[in-house]
PDB file of C-alpha atoms in Angstrom:
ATOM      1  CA  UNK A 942      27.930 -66.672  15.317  1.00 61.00           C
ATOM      2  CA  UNK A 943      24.484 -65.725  16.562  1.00 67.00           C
ATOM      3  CA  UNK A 944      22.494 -63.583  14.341  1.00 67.00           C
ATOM      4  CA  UNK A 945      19.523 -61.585  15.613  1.00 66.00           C
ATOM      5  CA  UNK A 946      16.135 -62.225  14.268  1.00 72.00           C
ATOM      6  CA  UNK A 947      14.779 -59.337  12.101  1.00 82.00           C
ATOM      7  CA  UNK A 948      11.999 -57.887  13.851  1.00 84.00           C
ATOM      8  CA  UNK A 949       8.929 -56.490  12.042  1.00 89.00           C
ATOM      9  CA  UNK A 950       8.752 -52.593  12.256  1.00 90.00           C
ATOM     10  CA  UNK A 951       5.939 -52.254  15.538  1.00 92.00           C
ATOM     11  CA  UNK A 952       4.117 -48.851  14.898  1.00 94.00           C
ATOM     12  CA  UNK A 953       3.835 -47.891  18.904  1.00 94.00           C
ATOM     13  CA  UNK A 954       2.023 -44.813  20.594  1.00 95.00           C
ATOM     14  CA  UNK A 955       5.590 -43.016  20.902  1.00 96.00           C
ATOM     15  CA  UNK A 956       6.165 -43.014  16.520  1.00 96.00           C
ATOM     16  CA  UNK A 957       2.188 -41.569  17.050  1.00 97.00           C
ATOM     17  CA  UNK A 958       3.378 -38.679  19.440  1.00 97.00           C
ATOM     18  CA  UNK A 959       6.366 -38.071  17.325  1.00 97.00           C
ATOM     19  CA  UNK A 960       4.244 -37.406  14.030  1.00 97.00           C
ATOM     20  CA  UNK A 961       1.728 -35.404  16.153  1.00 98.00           C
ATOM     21  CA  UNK A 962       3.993 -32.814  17.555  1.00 97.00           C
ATOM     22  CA  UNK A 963       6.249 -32.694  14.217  1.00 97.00           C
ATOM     23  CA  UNK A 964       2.725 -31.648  12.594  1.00 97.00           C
ATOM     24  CA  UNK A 965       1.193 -29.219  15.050  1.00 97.00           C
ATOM     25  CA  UNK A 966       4.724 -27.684  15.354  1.00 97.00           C
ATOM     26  CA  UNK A 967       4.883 -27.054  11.259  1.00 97.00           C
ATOM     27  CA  UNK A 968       1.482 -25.406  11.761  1.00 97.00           C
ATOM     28  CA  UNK A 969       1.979 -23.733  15.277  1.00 97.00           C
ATOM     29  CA  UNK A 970       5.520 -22.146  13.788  1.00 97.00           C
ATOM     30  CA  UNK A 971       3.893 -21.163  10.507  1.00 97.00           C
ATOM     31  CA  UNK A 972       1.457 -18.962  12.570  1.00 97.00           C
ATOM     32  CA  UNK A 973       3.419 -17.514  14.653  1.00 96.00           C
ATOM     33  CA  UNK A 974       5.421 -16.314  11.287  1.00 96.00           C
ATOM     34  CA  UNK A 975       3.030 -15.246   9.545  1.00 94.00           C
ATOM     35  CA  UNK A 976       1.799 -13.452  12.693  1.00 92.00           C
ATOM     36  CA  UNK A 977       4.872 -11.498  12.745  1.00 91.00           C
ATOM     37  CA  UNK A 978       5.403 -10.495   8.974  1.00 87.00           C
ATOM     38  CA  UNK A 979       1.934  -8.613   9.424  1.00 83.00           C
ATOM     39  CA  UNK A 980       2.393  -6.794  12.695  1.00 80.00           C
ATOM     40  CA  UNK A 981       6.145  -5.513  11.212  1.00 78.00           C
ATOM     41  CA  UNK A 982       4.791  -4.945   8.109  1.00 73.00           C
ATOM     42  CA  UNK A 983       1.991  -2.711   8.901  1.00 70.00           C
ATOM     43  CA  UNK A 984       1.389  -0.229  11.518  1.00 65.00           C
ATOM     44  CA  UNK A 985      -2.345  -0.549  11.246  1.00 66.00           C
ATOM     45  CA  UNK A 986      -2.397   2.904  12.260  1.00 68.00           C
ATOM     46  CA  UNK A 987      -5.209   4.502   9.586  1.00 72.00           C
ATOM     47  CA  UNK A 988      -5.970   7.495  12.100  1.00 78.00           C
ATOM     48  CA  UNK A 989      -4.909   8.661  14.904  1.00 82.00           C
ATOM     49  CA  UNK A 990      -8.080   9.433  16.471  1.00 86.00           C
ATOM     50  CA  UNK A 991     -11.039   7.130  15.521  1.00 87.00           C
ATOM     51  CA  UNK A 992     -13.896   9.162  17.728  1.00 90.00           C
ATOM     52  CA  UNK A 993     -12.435  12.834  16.071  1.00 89.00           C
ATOM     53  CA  UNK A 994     -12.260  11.175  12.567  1.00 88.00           C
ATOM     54  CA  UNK A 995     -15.874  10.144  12.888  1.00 89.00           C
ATOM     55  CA  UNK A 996     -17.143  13.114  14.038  1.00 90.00           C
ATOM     56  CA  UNK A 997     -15.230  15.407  11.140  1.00 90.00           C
ATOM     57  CA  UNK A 998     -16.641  12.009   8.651  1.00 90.00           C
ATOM     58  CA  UNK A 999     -19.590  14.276   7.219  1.00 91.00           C
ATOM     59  CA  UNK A1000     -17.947  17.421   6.941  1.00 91.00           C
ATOM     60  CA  UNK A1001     -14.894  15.682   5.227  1.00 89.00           C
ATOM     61  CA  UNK A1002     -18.104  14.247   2.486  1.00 91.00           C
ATOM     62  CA  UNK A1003     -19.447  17.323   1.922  1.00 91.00           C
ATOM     63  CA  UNK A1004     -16.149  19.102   0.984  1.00 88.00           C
ATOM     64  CA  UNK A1005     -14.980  16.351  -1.380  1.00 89.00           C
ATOM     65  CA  UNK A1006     -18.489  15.916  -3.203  1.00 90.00           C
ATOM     66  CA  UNK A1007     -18.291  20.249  -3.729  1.00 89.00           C
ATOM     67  CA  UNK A1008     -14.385  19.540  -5.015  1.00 86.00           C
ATOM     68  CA  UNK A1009     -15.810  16.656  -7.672  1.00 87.00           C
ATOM     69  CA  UNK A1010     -18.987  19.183  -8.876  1.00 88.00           C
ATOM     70  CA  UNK A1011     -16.406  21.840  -9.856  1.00 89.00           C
ATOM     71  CA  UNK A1012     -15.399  19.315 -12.838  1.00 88.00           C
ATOM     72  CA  UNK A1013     -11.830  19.447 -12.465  1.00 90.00           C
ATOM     73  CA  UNK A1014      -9.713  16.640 -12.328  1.00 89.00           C
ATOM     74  CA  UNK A1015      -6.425  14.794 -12.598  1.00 90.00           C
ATOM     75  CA  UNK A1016      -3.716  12.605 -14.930  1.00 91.00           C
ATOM     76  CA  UNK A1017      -1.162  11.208 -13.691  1.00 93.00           C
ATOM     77  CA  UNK A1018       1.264   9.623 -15.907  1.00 91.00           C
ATOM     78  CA  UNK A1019       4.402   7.795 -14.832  1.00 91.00           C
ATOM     79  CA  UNK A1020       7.654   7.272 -17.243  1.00 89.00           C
ATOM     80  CA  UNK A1021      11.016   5.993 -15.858  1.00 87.00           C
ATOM     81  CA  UNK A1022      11.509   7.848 -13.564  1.00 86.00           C
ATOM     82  CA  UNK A1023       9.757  10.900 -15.076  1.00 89.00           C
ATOM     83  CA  UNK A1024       6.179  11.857 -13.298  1.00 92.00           C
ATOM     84  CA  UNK A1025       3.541  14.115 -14.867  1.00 92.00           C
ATOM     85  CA  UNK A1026       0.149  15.618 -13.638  1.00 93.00           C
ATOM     86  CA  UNK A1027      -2.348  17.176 -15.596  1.00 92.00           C
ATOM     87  CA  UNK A1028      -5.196  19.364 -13.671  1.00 91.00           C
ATOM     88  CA  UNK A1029      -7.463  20.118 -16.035  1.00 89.00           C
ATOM     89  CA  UNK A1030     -10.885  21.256 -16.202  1.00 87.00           C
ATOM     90  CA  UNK A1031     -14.237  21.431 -17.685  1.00 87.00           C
ATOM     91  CA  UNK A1032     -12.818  24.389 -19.915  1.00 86.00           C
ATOM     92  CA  UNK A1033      -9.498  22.872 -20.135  1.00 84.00           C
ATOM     93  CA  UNK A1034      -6.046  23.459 -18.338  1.00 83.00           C
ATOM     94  CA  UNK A1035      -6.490  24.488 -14.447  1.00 85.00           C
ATOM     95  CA  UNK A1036      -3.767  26.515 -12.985  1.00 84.00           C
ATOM     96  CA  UNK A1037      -2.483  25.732  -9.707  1.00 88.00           C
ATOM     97  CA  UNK A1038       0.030  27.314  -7.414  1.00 87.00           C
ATOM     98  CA  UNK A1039       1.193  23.691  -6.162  1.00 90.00           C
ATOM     99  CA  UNK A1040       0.387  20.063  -6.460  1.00 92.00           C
ATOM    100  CA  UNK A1041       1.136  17.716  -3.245  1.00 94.00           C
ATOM    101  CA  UNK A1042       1.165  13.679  -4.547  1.00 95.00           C
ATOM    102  CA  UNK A1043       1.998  11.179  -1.570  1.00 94.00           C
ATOM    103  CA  UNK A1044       2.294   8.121  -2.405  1.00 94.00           C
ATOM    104  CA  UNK A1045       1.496   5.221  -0.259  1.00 92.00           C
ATOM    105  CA  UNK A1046       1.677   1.237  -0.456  1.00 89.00           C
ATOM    106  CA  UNK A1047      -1.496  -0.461   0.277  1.00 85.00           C
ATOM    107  CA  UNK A1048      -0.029  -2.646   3.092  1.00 79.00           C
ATOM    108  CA  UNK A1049       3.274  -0.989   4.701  1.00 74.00           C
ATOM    109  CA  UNK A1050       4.062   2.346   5.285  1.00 75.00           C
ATOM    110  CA  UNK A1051       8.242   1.311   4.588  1.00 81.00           C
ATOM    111  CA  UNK A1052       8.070   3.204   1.171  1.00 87.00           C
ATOM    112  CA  UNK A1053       5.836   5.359   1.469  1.00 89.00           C
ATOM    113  CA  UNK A1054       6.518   9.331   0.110  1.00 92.00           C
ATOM    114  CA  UNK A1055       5.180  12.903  -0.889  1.00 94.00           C
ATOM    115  CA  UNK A1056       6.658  15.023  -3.718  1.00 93.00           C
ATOM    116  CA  UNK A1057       5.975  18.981  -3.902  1.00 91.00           C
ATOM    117  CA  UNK A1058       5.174  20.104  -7.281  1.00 87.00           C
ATOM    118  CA  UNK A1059       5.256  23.351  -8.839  1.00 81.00           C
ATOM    119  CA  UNK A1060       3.647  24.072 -12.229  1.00 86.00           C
ATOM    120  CA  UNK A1061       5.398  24.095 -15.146  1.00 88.00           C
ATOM    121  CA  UNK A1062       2.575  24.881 -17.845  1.00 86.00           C
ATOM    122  CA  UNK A1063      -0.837  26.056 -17.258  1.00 86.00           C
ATOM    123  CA  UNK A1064      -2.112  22.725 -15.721  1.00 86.00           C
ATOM    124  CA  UNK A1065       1.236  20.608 -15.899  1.00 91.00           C
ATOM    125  CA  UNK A1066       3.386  19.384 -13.259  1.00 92.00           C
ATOM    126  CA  UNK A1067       6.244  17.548 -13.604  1.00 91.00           C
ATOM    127  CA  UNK A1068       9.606  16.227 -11.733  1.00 91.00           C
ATOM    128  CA  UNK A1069      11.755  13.224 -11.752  1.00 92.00           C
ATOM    129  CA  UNK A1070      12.199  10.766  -8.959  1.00 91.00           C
ATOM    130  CA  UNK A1071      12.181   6.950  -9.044  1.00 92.00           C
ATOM    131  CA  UNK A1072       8.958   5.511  -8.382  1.00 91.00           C
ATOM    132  CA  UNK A1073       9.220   1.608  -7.338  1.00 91.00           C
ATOM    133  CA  UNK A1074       7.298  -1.024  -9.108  1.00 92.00           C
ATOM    134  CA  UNK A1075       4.353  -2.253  -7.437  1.00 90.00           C
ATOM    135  CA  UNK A1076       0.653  -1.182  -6.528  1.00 92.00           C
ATOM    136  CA  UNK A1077       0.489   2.427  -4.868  1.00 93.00           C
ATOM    137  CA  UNK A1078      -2.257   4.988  -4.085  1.00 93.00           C
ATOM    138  CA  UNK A1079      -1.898   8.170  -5.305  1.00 94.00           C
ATOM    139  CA  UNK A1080      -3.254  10.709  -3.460  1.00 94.00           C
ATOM    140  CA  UNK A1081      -3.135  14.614  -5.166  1.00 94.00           C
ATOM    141  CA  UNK A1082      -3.833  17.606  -3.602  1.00 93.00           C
ATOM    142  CA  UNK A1083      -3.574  20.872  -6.093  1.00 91.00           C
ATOM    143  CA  UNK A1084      -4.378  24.470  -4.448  1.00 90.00           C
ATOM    144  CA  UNK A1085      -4.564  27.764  -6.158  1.00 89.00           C
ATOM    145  CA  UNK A1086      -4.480  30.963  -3.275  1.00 90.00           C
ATOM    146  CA  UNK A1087      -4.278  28.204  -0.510  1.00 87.00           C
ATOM    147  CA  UNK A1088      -7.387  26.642  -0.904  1.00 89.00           C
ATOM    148  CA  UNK A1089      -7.619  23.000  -2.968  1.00 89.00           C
ATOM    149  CA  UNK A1090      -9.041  22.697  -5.910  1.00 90.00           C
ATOM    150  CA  UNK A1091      -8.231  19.200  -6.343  1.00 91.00           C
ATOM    151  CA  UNK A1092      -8.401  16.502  -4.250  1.00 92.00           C
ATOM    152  CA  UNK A1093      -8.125  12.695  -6.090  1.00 92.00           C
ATOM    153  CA  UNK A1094      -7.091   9.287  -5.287  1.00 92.00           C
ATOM    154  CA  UNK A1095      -6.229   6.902  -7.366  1.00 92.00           C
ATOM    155  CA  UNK A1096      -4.358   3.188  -7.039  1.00 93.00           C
ATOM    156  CA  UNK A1097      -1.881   2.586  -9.571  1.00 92.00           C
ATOM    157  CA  UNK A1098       0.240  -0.195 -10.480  1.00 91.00           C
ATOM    158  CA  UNK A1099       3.804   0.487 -11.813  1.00 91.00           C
ATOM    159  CA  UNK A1100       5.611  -2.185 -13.747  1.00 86.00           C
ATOM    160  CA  UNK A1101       9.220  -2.557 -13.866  1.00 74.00           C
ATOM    161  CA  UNK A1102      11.748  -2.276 -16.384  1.00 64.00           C
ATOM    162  CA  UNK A1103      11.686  -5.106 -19.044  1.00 51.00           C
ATOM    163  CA  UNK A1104      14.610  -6.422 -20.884  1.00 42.00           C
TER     164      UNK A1104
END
């Protein structure tokens, strides 16, 4: 019986390719994933119109900054799946005819929504929907005779239930 002599392992050029393209096709595949979970995950879309949006930039300012000097302002306070909003003023409770509050992830527009709220007190708001756990911005619009008297936004984090 003729037995074959062991031969030592030979590293060669083609066990130097193999590692080469096994490593730059890890890295060249993780890209291209990660490539894809942000362009369908976002729309990237912040405006429509980047040239109008400028140009309507200083009158947008000057509106907002004579909202803030009025004094009045906003509390938002989640519960289950129980929302409140407080307008209230320098003097105290604000009435409003209606409150908008759209809320938006900060990365994905999947979940995003906008609730309608009519008053319930002098100042309050209040309705139920479920609100999913996570980081959201709040944006609140209250008007009284069709003109806002409120505009705030604000980025909240909910947390889920705990057992």
């Amino acid at each position: 019986m003729i037995r074959a002599a062991n031969k030592p392992f030979t590293f060669t050029g083609w066990h130097m390719l193999a590692i080469m393209l096994s490593f730059f096709g890890v890295i060249i595949s993780v890209n291209f994933f990660m490539a894809y979970q942000a362009v369908s995950s976002w729309s990237g879309l912040v405006v429509k119109n980047t040239y109008v949006a400028s140009q309507q930039f200083n009158s947008k300012v000057a509106a907002e900054r004579a909202l803030a000097a009025t004094g009045v302002t906003g509390s938002l306070t989640i519960e289950g799946s129980g929302i409140r909003y407080e307008v209230t003023g320098p003097d105290g409770a604000v009435s409003a005819d209606e409150l908008v509050l759209a809320f938006r992830r900060p990365v994905g527009d999947g979940q995003d929504f906008s609730l309608t709220l009519a008053p319930q007190d002098a100042g309050i708001f209040s309705t139920r929907h479920e609100v999913r756990p996570g980081h959201w911005i709040v944006e609140a619009i209250a008007t009284r005779d069709g003109k806002p008297i409120l505009h705030q936004t604000r980025r909240i984090a909910v947390h889920g239930e705990r057992s």
